[in-house]
mmCIF file of C-alpha atoms in Angstrom:
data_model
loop_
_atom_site.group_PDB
_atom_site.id
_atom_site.type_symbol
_atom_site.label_atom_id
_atom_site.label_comp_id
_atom_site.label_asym_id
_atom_site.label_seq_id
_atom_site.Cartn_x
_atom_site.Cartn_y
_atom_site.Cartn_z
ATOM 1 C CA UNK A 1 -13.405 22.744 11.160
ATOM 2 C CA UNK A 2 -12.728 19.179 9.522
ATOM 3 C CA UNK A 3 -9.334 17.923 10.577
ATOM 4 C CA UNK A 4 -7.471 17.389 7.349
ATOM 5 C CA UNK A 5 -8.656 20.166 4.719
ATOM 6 C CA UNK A 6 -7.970 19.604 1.051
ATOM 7 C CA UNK A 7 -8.787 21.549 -2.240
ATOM 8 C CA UNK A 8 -11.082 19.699 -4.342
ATOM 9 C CA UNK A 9 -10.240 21.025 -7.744
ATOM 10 C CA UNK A 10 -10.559 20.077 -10.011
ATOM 11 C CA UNK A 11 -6.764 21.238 -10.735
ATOM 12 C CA UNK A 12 -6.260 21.236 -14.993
ATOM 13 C CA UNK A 13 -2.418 21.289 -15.659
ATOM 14 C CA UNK A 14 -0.742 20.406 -19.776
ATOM 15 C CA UNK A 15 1.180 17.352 -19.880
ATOM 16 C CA UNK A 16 4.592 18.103 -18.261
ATOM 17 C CA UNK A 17 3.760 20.227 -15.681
ATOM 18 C CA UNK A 18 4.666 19.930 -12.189
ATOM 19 C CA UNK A 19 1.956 19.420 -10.059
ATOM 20 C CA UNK A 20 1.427 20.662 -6.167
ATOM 21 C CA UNK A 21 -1.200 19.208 -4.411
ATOM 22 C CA UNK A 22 -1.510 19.928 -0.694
ATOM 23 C CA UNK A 23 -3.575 19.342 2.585
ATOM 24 C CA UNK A 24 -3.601 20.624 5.700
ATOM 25 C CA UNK A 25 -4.419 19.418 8.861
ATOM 26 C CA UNK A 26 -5.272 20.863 12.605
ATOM 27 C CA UNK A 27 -4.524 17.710 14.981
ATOM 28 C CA UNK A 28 -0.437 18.407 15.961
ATOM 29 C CA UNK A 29 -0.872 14.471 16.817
ATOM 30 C CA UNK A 30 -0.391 13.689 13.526
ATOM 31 C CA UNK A 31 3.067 11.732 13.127
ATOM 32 C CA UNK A 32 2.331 9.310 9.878
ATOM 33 C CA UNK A 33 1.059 11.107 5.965
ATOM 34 C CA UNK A 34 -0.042 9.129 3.365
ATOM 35 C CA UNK A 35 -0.870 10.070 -0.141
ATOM 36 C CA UNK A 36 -3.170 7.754 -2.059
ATOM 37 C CA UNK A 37 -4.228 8.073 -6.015
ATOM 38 C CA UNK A 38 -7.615 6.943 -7.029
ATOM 39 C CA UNK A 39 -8.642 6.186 -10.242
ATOM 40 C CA UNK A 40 -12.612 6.486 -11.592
ATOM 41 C CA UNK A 41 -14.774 3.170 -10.169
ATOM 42 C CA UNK A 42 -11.111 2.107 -8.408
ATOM 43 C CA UNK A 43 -10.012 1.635 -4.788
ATOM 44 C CA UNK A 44 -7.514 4.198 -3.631
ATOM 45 C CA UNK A 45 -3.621 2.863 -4.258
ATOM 46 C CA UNK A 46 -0.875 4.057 -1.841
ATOM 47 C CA UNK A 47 1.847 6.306 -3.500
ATOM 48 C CA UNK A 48 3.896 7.719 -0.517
ATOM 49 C CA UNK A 49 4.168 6.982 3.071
ATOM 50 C CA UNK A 50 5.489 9.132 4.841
ATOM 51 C CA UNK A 51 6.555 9.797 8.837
ATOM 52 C CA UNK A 52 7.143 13.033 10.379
ATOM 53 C CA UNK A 53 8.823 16.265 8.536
ATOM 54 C CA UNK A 54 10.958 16.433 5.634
ATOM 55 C CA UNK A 55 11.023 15.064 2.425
ATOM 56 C CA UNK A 56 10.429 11.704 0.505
ATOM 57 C CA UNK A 57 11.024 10.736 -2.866
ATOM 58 C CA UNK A 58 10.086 8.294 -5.322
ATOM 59 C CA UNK A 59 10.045 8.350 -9.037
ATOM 60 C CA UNK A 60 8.578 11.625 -10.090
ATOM 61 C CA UNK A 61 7.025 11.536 -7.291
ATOM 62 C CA UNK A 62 7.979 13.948 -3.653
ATOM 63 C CA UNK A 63 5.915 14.402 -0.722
ATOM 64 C CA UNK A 64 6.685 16.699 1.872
ATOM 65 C CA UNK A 65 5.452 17.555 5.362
ATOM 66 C CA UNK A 66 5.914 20.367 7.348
ATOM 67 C CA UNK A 67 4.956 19.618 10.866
ATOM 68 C CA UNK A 68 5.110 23.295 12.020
ATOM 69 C CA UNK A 69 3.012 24.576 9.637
ATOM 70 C CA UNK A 70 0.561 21.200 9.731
ATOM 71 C CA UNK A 71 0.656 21.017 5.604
ATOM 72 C CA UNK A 72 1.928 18.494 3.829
ATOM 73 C CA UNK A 73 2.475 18.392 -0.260
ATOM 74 C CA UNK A 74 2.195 15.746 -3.419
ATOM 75 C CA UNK A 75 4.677 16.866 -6.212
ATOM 76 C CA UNK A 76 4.109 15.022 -9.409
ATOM 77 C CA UNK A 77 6.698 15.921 -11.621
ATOM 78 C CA UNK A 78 6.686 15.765 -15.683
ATOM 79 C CA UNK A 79 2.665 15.045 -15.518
ATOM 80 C CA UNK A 80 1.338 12.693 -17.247
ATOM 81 C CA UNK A 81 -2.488 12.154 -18.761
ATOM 82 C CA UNK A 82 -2.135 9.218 -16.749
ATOM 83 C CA UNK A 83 -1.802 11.105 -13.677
ATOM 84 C CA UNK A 84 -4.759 11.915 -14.082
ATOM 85 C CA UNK A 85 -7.000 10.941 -11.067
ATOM 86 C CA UNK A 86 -8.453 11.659 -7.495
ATOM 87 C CA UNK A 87 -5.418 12.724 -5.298
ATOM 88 C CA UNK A 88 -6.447 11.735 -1.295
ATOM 89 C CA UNK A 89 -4.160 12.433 1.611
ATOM 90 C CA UNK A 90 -4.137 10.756 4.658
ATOM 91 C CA UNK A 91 -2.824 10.693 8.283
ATOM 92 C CA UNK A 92 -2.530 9.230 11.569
ATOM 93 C CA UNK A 93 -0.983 9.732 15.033
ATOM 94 C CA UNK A 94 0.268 6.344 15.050
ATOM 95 C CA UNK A 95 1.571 3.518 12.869
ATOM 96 C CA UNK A 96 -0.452 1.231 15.195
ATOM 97 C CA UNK A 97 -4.243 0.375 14.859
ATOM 98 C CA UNK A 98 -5.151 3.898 14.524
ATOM 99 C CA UNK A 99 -7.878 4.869 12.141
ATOM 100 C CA UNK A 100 -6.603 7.100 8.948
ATOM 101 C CA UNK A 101 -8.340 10.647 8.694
ATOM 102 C CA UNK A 102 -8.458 11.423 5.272
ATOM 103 C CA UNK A 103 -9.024 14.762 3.080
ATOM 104 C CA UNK A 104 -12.017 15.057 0.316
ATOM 105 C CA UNK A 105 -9.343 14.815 -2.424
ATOM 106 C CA UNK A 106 -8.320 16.458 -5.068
ATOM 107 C CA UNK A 107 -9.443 15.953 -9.122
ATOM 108 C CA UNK A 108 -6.164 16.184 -11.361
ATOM 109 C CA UNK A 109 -6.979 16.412 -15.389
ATOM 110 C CA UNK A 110 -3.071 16.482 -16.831
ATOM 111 C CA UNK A 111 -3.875 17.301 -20.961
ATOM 112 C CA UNK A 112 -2.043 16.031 -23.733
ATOM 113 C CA UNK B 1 1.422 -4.858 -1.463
ATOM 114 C CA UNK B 2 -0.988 -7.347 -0.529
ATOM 115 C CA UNK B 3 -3.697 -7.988 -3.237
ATOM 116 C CA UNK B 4 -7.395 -7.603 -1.848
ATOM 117 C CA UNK B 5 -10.408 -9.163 -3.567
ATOM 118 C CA UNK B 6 -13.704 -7.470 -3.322
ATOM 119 C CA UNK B 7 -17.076 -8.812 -3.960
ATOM 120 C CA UNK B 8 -19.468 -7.726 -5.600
ATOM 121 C CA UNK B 9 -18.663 -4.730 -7.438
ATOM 122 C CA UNK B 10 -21.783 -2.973 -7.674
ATOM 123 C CA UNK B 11 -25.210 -3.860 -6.890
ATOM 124 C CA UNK B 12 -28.650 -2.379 -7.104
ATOM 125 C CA UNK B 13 -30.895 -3.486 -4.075
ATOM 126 C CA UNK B 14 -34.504 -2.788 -2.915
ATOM 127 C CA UNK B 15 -34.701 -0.739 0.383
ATOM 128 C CA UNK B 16 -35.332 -2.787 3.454
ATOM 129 C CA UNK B 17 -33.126 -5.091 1.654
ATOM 130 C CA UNK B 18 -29.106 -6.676 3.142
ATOM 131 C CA UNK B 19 -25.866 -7.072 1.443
ATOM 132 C CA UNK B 20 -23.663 -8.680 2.264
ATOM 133 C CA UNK B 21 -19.724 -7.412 0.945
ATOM 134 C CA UNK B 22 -17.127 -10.015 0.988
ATOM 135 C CA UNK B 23 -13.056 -8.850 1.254
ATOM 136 C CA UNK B 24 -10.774 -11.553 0.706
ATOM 137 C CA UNK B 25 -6.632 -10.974 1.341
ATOM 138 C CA UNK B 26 -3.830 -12.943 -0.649
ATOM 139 C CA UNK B 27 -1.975 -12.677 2.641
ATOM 140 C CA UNK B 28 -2.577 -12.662 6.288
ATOM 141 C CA UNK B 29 -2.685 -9.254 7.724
ATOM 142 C CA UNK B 30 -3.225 -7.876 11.132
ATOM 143 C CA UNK B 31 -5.886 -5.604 11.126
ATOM 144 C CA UNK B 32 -8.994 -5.299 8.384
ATOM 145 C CA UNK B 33 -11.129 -1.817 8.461
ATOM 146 C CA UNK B 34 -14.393 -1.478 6.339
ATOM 147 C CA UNK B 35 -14.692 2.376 4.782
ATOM 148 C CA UNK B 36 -17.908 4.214 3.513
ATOM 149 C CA UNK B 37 -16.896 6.670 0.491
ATOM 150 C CA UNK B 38 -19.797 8.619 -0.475
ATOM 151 C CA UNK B 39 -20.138 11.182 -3.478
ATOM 152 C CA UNK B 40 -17.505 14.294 -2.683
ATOM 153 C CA UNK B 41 -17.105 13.457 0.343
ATOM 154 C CA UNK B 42 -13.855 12.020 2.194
ATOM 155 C CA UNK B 43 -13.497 8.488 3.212
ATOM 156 C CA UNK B 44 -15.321 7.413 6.500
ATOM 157 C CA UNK B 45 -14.295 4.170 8.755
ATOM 158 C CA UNK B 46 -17.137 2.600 9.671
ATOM 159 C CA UNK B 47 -15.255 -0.401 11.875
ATOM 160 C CA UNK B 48 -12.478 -2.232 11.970
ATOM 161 C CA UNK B 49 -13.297 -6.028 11.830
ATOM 162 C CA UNK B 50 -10.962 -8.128 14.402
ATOM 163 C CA UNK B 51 -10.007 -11.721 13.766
ATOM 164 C CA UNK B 52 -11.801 -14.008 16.571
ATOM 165 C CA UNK B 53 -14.077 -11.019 18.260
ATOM 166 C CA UNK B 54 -16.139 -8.204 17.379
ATOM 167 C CA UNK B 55 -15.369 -5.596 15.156
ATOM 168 C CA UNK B 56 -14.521 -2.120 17.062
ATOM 169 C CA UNK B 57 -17.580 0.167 14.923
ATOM 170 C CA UNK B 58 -16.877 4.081 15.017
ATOM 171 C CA UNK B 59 -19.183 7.127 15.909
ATOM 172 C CA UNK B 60 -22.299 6.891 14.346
ATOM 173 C CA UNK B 61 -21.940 3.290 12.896
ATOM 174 C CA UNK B 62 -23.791 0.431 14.935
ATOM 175 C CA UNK B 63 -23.194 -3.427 14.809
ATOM 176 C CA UNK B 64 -27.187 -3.447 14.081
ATOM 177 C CA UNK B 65 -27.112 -1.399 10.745
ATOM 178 C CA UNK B 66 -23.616 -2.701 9.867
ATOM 179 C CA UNK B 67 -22.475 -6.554 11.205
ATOM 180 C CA UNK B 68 -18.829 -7.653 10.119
ATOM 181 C CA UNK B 69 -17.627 -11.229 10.063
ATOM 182 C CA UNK B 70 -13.784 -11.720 10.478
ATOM 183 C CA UNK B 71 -12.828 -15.724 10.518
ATOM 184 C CA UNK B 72 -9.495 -15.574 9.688
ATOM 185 C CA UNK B 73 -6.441 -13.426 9.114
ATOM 186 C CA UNK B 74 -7.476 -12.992 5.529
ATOM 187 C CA UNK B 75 -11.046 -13.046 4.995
ATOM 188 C CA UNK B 76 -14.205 -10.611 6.234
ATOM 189 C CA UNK B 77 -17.527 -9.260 5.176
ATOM 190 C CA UNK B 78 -19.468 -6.250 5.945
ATOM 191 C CA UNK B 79 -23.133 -6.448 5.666
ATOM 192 C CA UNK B 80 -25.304 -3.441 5.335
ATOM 193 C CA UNK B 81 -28.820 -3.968 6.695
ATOM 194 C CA UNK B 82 -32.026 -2.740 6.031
ATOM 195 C CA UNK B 83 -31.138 -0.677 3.331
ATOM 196 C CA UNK B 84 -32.221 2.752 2.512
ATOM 197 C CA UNK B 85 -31.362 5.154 -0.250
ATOM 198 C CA UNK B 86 -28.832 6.604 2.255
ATOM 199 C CA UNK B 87 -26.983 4.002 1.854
ATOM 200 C CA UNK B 88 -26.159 4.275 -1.729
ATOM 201 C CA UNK B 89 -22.014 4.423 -1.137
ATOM 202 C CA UNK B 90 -18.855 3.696 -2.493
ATOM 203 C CA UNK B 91 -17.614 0.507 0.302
ATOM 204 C CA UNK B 92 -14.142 -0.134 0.541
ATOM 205 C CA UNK B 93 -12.134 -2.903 2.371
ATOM 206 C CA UNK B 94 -8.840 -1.718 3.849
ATOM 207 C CA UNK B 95 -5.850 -3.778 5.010
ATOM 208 C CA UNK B 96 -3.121 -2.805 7.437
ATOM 209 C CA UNK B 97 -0.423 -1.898 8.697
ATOM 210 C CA UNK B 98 1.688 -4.263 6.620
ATOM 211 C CA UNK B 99 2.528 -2.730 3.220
ATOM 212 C CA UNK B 100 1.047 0.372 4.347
ATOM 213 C CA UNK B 101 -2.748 0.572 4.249
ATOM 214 C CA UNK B 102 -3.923 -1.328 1.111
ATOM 215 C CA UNK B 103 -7.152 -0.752 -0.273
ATOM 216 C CA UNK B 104 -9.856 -3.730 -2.392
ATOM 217 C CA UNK B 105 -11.038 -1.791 -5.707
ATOM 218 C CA UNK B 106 -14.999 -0.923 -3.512
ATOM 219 C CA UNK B 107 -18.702 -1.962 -4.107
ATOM 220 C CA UNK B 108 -20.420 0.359 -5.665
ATOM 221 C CA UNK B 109 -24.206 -0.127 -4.057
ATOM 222 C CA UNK B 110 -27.411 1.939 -5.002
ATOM 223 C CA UNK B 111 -30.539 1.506 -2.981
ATOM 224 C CA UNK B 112 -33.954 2.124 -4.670
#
């Protein structure tokens, strides 16, 4: 079992949906959730950072973790064909020097 | 965020063949971490490269196969070593823990 599982998709939403995307993970260690957007022939670029459970918002933008059920979620609201893209999540146990595990990602298409 | 540099982009190189990656930083940061991405697959830390010793290389990656250079707080470079076709990846520089973990856009690199 990989630690952090994630759909691949590809997920095909119209323009102004809201999106879901969501990973889970098996290592309880976990304290730190990242989700990262990556473009075609681009690096991944950080969208939220986030630390423990709850919520966390930012522009049309919420992630949300819940530690007891080890899943976390991406909620993209009012899509955009811009949006579209690879979604990654990541984690780690620590803020420190500890590697990231990341999931396989997840191919958005948003349509016009 | 800080702005990372990465050189070259792509490149097509004869097996048996090294490359050498360069990752340059607009800022000093702490730590430095050299990623493998490869087709559908999640992204894999190969080492992280410290400033003034050796890099720290993960399971399965070997100073050998994969030597890092880190002079300074804002410059490294990963060479990859007598290449094979396995190698064809997606290589990403990473920066960290300052403005979250930052990634350089990757070298695309196809071994024939």
């Amino acid at each position: 079992q990989k630690e952090v599982e994630q759909d691949p998709g590809p997920l095909s939403v119209p323009e102004g949906a809201i999106v879901s995307l969501n990973c889970t993970y098996s290592n309880s260690a976990f304290q730190y959730f990242m989700w990262y957007r990556q473009y075609s022939r681009k690096g991944p670029e950080l969208l939220m950072y986030t630390y423990s459970s709850g919520n966390k918002e930012d522009g049309r933008f919420t992630a949300q973790v819940d530690k007891s059920s080890k899943y976390i979620s991406l909620f993209i609201r009012d899509s955009q064909p811009s949006d579209s893209a690879t979604y990654l999540c990541a984690m780690s146990a620590t803020t420190g020097f500890q590697k990231l595990v990341f999931g396989t990602g997840t191919r958005l298409l948003v349509s016009p | 965020s800080a702005v990372i540099s990465q050189k070259p982009s792509r490149d097509i190189c004869q097996r048996g063949t090294s490359l050498t990656i360069q990752c340059q930083v607009d800022s000093q940061v702490t730590m430095m971490f050299w990623y493998r991405q490869q087709p559908g697959q999640s992204l894999t830390l190969i080492a992280t490269a410290n400033q003034g010793s050796e890099a720290t290389y993960e399971s399965g990656f070997v100073i050998d196969k994969f030597p890092i250079s880190r002079p300074n707080l804002t410059f490294s470079t990963l060479t990859v070593s007598n290449m094979s076709p396995e190698d064809s990846s997606i290589y990403l520089c990473s920066v960290g823990p300052e403005y979250g973990y930052t990634f350089g856009s990757g070298t695309r690199l196809t071994v024939v």
